[in-house]
């Protein structure tokens, strides 16, 4: 895919600077990071349509993955954790649900 095709990501996604887009946790200016939906290292553009506000933990968790890769990684983590880690699984499922919003925005 060319850089131009990535522009459709995030066009319909709104991200509040006070809430992490991925985990929906309230964040202050110290915790806030800007996540590139498609990382620059993977051909992402320097556009506001390619950026979301996120907490440092979610930004590190996503690393340099595309939304589709991140969704697969989250699914694998949820599967590997098992039933005994309900709190962590809930956290990862919440992130996965929000990643789905990004993936759906590209389909529109």
Short mmCIF file of C-alpha atoms in Angstrom, two decimals:
data_model
loop_
_atom_site.label_atom_id
_atom_site.label_comp_id
_atom_site.label_asym_id
_atom_site.label_seq_id
_atom_site.Cartn_x
_atom_site.Cartn_y
_atom_site.Cartn_z
CA UNK A 1 0.00 0.00 0.00
CA UNK A 2 1.17 3.50 -0.71
CA UNK A 3 1.32 6.28 1.83
CA UNK A 4 -1.65 7.97 0.20
CA UNK A 5 -3.95 5.03 1.01
CA UNK A 6 -3.31 5.38 4.74
CA UNK A 7 -5.02 8.78 4.81
CA UNK A 8 -8.43 7.18 5.24
CA UNK A 9 -7.44 5.81 8.65
CA UNK A 10 -8.67 7.93 11.51
CA UNK A 11 -10.73 10.29 9.38
CA UNK A 12 -13.87 9.41 11.36
CA UNK A 13 -12.12 8.75 14.67
CA UNK A 14 -12.30 11.39 17.38
CA UNK A 15 -9.77 11.29 20.17
CA UNK A 16 -10.13 13.37 23.31
CA UNK A 17 -6.80 14.62 24.68
CA UNK A 18 -7.98 13.73 28.21
CA UNK A 19 -8.85 10.07 27.51
CA UNK A 20 -6.72 7.29 26.08
CA UNK A 21 -8.34 6.21 22.82
CA UNK A 22 -7.42 2.57 23.36
CA UNK A 23 -8.17 1.79 27.03
CA UNK A 24 -10.48 4.78 27.76
CA UNK A 25 -8.46 5.67 30.86
CA UNK A 26 -8.41 9.31 31.93
CA UNK A 27 -4.94 10.72 31.26
CA UNK A 28 -3.21 13.93 32.26
CA UNK A 29 -0.70 15.91 30.23
CA UNK A 30 2.20 13.97 31.80
CA UNK A 31 0.83 10.55 30.77
CA UNK A 32 -0.47 11.60 27.36
CA UNK A 33 1.32 10.42 24.24
CA UNK A 34 0.44 10.72 20.59
CA UNK A 35 0.14 7.40 18.79
CA UNK A 36 0.47 7.18 15.05
CA UNK A 37 -2.24 4.83 13.78
CA UNK A 38 0.16 3.73 11.06
CA UNK A 39 3.66 4.23 12.49
CA UNK A 40 6.01 6.45 10.53
CA UNK A 41 8.45 3.54 10.41
CA UNK A 42 5.79 1.58 8.49
CA UNK A 43 4.96 4.34 6.00
CA UNK A 44 2.49 6.35 8.06
CA UNK A 45 2.01 10.00 7.23
CA UNK A 46 2.53 13.04 9.44
CA UNK A 47 -1.11 14.06 9.49
CA UNK A 48 -3.62 14.64 12.26
CA UNK A 49 -5.76 11.93 10.62
CA UNK A 50 -2.99 9.47 11.51
CA UNK A 51 -2.73 10.43 15.20
CA UNK A 52 -4.60 9.49 18.37
CA UNK A 53 -4.12 10.41 22.02
CA UNK A 54 -3.12 7.44 24.14
CA UNK A 55 -1.57 6.62 27.47
CA UNK A 56 2.05 5.51 27.52
CA UNK A 57 1.11 1.91 28.37
CA UNK A 58 -1.16 1.49 25.35
CA UNK A 59 1.31 3.25 23.07
CA UNK A 60 4.07 0.85 24.20
CA UNK A 61 1.73 -2.12 23.84
CA UNK A 62 0.87 -1.17 20.27
CA UNK A 63 4.52 -0.46 19.42
CA UNK A 64 4.97 -0.22 15.64
CA UNK A 65 2.03 -2.41 14.63
CA UNK A 66 -0.69 -1.52 12.17
CA UNK A 67 -4.25 -1.65 13.56
CA UNK A 68 -4.83 -5.09 12.02
CA UNK A 69 -1.60 -6.47 13.49
CA UNK A 70 -2.43 -4.93 16.87
CA UNK A 71 -5.89 -6.56 16.82
CA UNK A 72 -4.33 -9.99 16.11
CA UNK A 73 -1.75 -9.49 18.87
CA UNK A 74 -4.48 -8.54 21.36
CA UNK A 75 -6.51 -11.62 20.41
CA UNK A 76 -3.46 -13.81 20.98
CA UNK A 77 -2.77 -12.20 24.37
CA UNK A 78 -6.38 -12.71 25.45
CA UNK A 79 -6.25 -16.37 24.40
CA UNK A 80 -2.96 -16.96 26.21
CA UNK A 81 -4.03 -15.36 29.49
CA UNK A 82 -6.82 -17.83 30.20
CA UNK A 83 -9.77 -17.49 32.55
CA UNK A 84 -7.80 -16.62 35.68
CA UNK A 85 -6.91 -13.13 34.49
CA UNK A 86 -10.34 -11.55 34.09
CA UNK A 87 -9.17 -8.02 34.86
CA UNK A 88 -6.36 -8.10 32.30
CA UNK A 89 -8.62 -9.76 29.74
CA UNK A 90 -11.24 -7.03 30.22
CA UNK A 91 -8.56 -4.39 29.70
CA UNK A 92 -7.33 -6.06 26.49
CA UNK A 93 -10.88 -6.56 25.18
CA UNK A 94 -11.63 -2.87 25.73
CA UNK A 95 -8.53 -1.98 23.72
CA UNK A 96 -9.48 -4.47 20.98
CA UNK A 97 -12.96 -2.94 20.74
CA UNK A 98 -11.46 0.50 20.16
CA UNK A 99 -8.96 -0.85 17.62
CA UNK A 100 -11.98 -2.23 15.75
CA UNK A 101 -13.22 1.37 15.40
CA UNK A 102 -10.02 2.28 13.59
CA UNK A 103 -10.26 -0.73 11.30
CA UNK A 104 -13.92 0.06 10.54
CA UNK A 105 -13.08 3.69 9.75
CA UNK A 106 -10.83 2.51 6.93
CA UNK A 107 -13.63 0.43 5.41
CA UNK A 108 -15.91 3.47 5.09
#
